[in-house]
Short mmCIF file of N, CA, C and O in Angstrom, two decimals:
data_model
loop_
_atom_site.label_atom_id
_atom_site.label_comp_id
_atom_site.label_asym_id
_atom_site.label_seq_id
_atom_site.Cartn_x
_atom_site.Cartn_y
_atom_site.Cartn_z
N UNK A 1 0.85 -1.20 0.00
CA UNK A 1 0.00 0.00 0.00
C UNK A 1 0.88 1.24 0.00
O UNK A 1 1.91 1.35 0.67
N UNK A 2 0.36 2.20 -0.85
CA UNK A 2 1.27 3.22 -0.82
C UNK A 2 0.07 4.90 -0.76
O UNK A 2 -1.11 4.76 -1.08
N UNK A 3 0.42 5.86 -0.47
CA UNK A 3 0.07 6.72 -0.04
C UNK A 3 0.73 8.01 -0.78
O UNK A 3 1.88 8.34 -0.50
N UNK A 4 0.09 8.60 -1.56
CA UNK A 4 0.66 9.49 -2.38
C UNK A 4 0.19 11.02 -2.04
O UNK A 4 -1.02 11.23 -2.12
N UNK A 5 1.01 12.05 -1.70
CA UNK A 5 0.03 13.56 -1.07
C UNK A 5 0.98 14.40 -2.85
O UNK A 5 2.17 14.30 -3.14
N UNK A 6 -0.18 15.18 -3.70
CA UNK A 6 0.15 15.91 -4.11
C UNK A 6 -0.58 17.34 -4.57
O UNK A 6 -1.74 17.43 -4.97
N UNK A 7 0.14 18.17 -4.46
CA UNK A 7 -0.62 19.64 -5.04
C UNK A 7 -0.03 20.70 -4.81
O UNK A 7 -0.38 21.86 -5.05
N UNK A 8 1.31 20.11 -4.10
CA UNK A 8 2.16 21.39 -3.75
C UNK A 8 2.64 22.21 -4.55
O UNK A 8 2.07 22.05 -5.63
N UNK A 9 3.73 23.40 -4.63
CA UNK A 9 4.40 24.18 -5.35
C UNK A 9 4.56 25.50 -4.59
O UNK A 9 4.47 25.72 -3.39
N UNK A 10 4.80 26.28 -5.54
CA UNK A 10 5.38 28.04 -5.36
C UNK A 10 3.72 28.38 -5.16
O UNK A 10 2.78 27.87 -5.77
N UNK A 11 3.68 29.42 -4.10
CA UNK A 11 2.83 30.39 -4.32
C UNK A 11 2.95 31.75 -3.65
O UNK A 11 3.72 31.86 -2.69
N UNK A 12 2.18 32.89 -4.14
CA UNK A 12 2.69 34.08 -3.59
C UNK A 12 1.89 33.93 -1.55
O UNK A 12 1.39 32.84 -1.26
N UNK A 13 1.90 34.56 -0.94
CA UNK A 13 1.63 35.05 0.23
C UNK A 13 -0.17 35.39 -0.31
O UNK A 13 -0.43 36.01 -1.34
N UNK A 14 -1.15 34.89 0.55
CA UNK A 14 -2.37 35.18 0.63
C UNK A 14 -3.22 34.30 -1.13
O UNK A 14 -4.29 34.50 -1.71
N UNK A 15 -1.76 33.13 -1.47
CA UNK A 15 -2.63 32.30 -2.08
C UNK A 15 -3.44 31.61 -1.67
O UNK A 15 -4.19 32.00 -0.77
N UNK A 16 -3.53 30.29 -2.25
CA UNK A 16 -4.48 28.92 -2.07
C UNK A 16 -3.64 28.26 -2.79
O UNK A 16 -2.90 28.83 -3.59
N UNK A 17 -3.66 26.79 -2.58
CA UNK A 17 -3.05 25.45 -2.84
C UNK A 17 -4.29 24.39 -2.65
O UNK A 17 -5.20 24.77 -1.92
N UNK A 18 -4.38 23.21 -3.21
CA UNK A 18 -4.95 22.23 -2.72
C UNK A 18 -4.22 20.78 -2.38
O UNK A 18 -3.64 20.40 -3.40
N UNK A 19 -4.13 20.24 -1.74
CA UNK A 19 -3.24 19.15 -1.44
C UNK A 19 -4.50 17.70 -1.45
O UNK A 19 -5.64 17.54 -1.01
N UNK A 20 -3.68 16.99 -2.09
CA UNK A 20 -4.59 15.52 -2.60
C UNK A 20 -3.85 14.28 -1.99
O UNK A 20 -2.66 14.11 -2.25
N UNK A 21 -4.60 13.33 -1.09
CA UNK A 21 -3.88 11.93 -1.08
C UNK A 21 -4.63 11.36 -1.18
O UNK A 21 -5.81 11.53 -0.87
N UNK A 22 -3.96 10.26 -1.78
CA UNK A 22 -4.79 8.70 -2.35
C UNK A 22 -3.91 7.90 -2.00
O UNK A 22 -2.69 8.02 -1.90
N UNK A 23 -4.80 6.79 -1.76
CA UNK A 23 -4.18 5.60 -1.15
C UNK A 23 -4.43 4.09 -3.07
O UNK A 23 -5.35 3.75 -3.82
N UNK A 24 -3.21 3.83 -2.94
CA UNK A 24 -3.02 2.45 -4.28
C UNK A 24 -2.92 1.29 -3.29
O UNK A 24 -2.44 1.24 -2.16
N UNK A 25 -3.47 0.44 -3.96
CA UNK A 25 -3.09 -1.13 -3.58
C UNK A 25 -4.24 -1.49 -3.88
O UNK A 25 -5.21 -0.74 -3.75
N UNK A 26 -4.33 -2.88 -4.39
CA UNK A 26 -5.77 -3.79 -3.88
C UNK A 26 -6.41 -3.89 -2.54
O UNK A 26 -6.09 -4.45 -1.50
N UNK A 27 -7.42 -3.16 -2.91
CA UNK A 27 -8.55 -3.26 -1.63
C UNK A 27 -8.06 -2.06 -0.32
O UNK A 27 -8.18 -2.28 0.88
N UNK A 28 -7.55 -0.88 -0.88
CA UNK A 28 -6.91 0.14 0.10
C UNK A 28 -8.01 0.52 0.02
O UNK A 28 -8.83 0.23 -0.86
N UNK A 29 -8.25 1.63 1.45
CA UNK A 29 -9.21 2.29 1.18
C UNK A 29 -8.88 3.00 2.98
O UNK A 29 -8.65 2.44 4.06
N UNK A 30 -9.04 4.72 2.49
CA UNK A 30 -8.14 5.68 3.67
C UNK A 30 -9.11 5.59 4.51
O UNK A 30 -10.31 5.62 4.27
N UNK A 31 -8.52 5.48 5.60
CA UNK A 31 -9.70 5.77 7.12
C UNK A 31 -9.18 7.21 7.58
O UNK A 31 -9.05 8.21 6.87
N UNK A 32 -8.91 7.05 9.00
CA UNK A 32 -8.66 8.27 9.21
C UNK A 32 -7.40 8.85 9.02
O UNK A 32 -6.38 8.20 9.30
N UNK A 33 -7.34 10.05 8.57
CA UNK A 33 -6.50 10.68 7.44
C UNK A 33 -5.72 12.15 8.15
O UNK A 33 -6.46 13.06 8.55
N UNK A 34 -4.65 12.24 8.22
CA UNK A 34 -3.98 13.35 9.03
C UNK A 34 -2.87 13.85 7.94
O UNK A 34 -2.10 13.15 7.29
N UNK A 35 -3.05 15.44 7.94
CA UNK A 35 -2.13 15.89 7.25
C UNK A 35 -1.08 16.58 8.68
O UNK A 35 -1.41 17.13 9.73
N UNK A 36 0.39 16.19 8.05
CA UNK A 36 1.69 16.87 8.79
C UNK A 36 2.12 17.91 7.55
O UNK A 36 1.64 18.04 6.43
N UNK A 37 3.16 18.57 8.20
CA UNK A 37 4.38 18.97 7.71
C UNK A 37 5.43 19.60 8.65
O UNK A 37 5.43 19.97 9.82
N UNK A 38 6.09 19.56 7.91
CA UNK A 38 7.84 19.94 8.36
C UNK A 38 8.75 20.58 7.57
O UNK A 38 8.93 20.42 6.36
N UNK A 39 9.29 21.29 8.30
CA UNK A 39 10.46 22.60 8.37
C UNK A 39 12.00 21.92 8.50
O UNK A 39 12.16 20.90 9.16
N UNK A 40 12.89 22.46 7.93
CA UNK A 40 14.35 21.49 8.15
C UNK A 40 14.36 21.96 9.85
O UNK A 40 13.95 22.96 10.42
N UNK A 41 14.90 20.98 10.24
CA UNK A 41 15.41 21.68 11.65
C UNK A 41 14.11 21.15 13.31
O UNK A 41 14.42 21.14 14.51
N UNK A 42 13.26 20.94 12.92
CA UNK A 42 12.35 20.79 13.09
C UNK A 42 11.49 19.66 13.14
O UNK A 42 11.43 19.12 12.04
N UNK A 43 10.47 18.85 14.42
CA UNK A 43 9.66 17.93 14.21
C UNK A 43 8.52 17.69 13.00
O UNK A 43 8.08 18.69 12.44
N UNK A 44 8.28 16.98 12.79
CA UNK A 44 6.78 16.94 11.72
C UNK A 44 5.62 17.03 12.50
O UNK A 44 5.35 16.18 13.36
N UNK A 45 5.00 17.89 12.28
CA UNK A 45 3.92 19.04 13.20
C UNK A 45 2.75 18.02 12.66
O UNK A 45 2.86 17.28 11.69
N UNK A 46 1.30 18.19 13.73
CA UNK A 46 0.04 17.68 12.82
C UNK A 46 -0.49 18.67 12.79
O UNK A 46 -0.57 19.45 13.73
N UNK A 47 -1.03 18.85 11.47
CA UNK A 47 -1.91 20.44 10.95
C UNK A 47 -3.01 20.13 10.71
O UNK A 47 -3.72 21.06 11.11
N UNK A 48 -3.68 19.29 10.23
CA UNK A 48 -4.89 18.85 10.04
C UNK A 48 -5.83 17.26 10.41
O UNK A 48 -4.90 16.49 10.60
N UNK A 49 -6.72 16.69 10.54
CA UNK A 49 -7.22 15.78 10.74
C UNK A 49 -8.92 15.47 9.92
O UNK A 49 -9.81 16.31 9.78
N UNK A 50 -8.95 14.28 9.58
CA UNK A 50 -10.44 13.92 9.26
C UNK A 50 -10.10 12.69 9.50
O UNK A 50 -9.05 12.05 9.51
N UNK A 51 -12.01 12.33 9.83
CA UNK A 51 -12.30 10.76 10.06
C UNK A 51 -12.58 10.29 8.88
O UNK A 51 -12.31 10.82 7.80
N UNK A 52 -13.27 9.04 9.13
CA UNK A 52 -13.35 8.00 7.84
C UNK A 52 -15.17 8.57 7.43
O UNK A 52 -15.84 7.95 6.60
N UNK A 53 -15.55 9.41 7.93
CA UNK A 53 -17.15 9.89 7.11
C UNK A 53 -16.78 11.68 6.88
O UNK A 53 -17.69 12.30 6.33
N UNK A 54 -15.69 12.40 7.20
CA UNK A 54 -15.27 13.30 7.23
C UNK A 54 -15.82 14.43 7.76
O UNK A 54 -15.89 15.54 7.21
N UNK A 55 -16.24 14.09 8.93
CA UNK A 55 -17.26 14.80 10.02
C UNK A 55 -16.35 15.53 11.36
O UNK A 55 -15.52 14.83 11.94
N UNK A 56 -16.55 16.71 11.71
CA UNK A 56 -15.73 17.29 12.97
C UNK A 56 -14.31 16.70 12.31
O UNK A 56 -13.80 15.63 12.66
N UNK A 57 -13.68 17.74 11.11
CA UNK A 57 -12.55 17.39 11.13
C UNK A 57 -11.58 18.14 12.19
O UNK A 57 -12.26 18.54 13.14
N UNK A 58 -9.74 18.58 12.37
CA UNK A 58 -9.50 18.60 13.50
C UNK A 58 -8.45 19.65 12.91
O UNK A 58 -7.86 19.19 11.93
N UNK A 59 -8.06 21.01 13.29
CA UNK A 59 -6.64 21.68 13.00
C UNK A 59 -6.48 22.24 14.15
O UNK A 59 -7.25 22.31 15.11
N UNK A 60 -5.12 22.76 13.93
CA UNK A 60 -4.01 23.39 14.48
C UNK A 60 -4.53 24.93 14.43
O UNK A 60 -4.94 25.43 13.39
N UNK A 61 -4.49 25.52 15.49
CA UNK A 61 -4.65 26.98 15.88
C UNK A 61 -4.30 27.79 14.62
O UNK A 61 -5.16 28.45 14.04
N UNK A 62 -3.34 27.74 14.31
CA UNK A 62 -2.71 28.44 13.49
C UNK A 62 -3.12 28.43 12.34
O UNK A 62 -2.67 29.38 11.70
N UNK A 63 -4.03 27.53 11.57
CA UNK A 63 -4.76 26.93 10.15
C UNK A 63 -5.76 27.12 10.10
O UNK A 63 -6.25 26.83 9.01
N UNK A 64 -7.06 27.89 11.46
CA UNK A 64 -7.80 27.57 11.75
C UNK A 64 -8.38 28.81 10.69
O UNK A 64 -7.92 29.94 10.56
N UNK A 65 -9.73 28.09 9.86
CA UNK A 65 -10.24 29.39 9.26
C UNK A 65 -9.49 29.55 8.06
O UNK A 65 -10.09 30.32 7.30
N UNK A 66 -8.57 29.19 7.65
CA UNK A 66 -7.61 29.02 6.07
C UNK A 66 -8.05 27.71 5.36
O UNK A 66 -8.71 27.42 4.36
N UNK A 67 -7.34 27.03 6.38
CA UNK A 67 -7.48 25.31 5.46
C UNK A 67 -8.75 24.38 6.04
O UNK A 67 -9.59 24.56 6.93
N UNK A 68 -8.61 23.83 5.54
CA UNK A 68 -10.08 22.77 5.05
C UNK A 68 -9.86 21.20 4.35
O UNK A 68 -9.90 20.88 3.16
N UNK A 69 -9.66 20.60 5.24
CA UNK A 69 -9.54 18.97 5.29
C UNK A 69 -10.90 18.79 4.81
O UNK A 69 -11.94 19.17 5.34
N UNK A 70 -10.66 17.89 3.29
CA UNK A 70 -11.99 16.76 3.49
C UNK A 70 -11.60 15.72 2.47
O UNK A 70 -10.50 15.59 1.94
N UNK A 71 -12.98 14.83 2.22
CA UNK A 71 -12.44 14.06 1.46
C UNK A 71 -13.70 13.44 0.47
O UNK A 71 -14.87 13.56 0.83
N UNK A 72 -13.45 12.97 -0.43
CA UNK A 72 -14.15 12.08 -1.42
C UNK A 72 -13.66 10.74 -1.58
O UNK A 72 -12.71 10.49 -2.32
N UNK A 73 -14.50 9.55 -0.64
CA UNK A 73 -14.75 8.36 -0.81
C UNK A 73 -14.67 7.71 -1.53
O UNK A 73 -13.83 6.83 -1.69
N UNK A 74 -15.79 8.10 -2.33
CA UNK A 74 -15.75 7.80 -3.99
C UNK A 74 -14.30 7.55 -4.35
O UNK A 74 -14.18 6.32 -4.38
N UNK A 75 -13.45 7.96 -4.57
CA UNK A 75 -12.61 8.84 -5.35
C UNK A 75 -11.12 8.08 -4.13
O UNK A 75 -9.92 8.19 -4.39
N UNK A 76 -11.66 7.41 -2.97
CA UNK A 76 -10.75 7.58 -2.15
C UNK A 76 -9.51 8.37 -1.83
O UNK A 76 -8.47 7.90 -1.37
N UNK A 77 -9.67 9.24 -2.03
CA UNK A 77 -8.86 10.89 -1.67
C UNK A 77 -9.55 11.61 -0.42
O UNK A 77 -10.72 11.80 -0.11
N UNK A 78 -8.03 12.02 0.31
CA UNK A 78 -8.72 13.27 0.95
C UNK A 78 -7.67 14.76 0.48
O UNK A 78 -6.53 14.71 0.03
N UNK A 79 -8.22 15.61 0.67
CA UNK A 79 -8.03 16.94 0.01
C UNK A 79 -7.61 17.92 1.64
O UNK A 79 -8.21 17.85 2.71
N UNK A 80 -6.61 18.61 1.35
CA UNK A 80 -6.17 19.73 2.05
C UNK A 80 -6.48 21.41 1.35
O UNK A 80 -5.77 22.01 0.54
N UNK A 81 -7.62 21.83 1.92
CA UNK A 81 -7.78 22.94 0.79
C UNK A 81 -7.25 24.26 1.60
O UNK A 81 -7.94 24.63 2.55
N UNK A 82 -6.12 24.94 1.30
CA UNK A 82 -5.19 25.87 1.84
C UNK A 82 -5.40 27.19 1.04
O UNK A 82 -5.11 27.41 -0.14
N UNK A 83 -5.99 28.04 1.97
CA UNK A 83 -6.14 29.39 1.39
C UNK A 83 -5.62 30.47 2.12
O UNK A 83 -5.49 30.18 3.31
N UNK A 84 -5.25 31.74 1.80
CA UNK A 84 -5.01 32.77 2.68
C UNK A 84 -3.13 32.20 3.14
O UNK A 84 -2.66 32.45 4.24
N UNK A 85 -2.29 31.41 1.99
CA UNK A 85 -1.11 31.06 2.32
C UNK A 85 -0.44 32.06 2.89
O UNK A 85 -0.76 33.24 2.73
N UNK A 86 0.92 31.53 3.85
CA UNK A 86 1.81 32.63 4.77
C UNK A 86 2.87 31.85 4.67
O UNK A 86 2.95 30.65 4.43
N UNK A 87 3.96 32.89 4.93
CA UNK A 87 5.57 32.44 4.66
C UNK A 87 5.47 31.26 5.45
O UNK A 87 5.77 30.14 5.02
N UNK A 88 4.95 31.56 6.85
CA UNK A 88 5.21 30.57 7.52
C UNK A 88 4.38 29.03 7.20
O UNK A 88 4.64 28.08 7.95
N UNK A 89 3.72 28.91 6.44
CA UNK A 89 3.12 27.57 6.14
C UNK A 89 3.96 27.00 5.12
O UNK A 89 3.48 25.98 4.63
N UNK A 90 5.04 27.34 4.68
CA UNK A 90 5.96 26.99 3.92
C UNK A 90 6.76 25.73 4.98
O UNK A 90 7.51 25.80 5.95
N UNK A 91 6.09 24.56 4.17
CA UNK A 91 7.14 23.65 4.72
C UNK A 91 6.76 22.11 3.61
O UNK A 91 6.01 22.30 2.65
N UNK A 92 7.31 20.74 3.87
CA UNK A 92 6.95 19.36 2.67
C UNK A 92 5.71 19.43 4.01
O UNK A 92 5.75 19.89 5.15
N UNK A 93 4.78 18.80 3.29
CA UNK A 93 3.47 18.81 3.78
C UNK A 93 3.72 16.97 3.32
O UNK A 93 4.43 16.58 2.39
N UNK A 94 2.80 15.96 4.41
CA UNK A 94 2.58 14.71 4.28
C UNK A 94 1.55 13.74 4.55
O UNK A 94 1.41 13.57 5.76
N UNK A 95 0.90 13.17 3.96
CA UNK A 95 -0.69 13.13 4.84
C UNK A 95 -0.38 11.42 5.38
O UNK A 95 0.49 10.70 4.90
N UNK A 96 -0.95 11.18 6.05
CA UNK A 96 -0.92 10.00 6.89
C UNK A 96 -2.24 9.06 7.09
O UNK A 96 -3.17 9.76 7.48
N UNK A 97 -2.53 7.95 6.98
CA UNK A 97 -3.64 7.52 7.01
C UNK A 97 -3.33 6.32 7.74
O UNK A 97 -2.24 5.73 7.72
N UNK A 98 -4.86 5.84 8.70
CA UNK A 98 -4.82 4.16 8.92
C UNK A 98 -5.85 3.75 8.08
O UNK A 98 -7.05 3.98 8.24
N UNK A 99 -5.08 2.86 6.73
CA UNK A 99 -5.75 2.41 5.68
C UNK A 99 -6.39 1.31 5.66
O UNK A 99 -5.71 0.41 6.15
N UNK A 100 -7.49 0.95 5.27
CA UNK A 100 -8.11 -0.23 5.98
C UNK A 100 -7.94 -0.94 4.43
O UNK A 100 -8.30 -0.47 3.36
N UNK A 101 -7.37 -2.03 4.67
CA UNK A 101 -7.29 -3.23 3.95
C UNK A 101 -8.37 -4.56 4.14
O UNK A 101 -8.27 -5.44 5.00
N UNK A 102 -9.13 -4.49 3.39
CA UNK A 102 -10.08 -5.81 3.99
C UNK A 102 -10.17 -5.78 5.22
O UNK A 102 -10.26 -4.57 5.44
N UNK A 103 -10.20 -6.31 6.21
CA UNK A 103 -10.61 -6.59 7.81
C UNK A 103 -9.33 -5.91 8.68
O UNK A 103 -9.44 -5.63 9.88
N UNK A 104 -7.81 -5.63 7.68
CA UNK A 104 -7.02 -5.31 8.74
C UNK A 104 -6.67 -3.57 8.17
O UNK A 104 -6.90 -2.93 7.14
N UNK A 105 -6.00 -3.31 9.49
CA UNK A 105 -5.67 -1.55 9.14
C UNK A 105 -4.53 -1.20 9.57
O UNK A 105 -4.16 -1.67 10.64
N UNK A 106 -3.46 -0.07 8.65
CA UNK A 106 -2.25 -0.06 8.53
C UNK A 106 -2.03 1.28 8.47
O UNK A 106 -2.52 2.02 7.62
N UNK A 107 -0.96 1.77 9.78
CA UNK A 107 -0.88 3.16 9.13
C UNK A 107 0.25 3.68 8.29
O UNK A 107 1.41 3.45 8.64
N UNK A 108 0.03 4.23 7.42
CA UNK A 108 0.88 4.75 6.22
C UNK A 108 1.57 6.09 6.33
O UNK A 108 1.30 6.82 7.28
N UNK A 109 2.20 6.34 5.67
CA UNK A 109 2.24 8.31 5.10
C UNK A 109 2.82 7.82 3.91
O UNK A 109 3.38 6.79 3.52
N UNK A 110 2.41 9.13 3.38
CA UNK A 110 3.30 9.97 2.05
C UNK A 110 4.21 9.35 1.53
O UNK A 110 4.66 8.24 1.83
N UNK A 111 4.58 10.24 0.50
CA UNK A 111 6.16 10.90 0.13
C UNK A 111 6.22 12.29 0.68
O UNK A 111 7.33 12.81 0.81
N UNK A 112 5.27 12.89 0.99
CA UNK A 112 5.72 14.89 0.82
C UNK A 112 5.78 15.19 -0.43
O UNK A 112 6.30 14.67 -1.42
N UNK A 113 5.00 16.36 -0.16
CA UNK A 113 4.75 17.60 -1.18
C UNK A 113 5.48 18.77 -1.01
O UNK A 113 4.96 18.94 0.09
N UNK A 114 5.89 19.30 -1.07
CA UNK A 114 6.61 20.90 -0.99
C UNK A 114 5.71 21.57 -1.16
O UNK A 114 5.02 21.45 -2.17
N UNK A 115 5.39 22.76 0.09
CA UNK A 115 4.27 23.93 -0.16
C UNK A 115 5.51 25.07 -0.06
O UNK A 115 6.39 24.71 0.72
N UNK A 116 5.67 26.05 -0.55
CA UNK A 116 6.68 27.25 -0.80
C UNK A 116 5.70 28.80 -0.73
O UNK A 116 5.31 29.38 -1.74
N UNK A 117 5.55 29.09 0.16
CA UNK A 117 4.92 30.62 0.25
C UNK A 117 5.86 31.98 0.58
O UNK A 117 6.21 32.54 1.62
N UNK A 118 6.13 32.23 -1.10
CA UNK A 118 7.04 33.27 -1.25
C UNK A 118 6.67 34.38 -1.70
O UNK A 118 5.58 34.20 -2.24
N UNK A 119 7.01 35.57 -1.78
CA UNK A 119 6.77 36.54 -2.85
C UNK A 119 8.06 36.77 -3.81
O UNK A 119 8.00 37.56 -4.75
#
């Protein structure tokens, strides 16, 4: 099972980004789903959270009112929707899931995305 987060890149100060993970394998399918990121120098922070119906998702003070965790089932993706970007949200962003495989569940992450909020 593998776990893929992408949507990152350059953006100016007071953009938007959207960040995407999907889970591959036979019979994957994301439960509950946590986006990190990290700064060199630095732990890998949790910035965001959703459950497996994507109800009362969960952020960080600092995100609160910008970004917007959710997800499409369907589609098995969940989405990081980042608006109102700041220097300081500049960091590889990584989403994390316990992926339910048939009857058993595994938790995963990423590769990382690079979010860059520059002018």
């Amino acid at each position: 099972v593998q776990l893929q987060a992408s949507g990152g890149g350059l953006v100016q100060p007071g953009g938007s980004l959207r960040l995407s993970c999907t889970a591959s394998g036979p019979n994957a399918r994301l439960g509950v789903t946590r986006w990190y990121r990290q700064t060199p120098g630095h732990e890998r922070e949790l910035v965001a959270a959703i459950d497996s119906l994507g109800t009362s998702p969960y952020y960080i003070t600092s995100v609160k009112g910008r970004f917007t965790a959710s997800r499409d089932n369907a589609k098995n993706t969940v989405y990081l929707q980042m608006n109102n970007l700041k220097p300081e949200d500049t960091a590889v962003y990584y989403c994390n899931s316990d992926v339910r495989i048939d009857q058993s569940q595994m938790n995963t992450w990423g590769q990382g995305t690079l979010v860059t909020v520059s002018s």
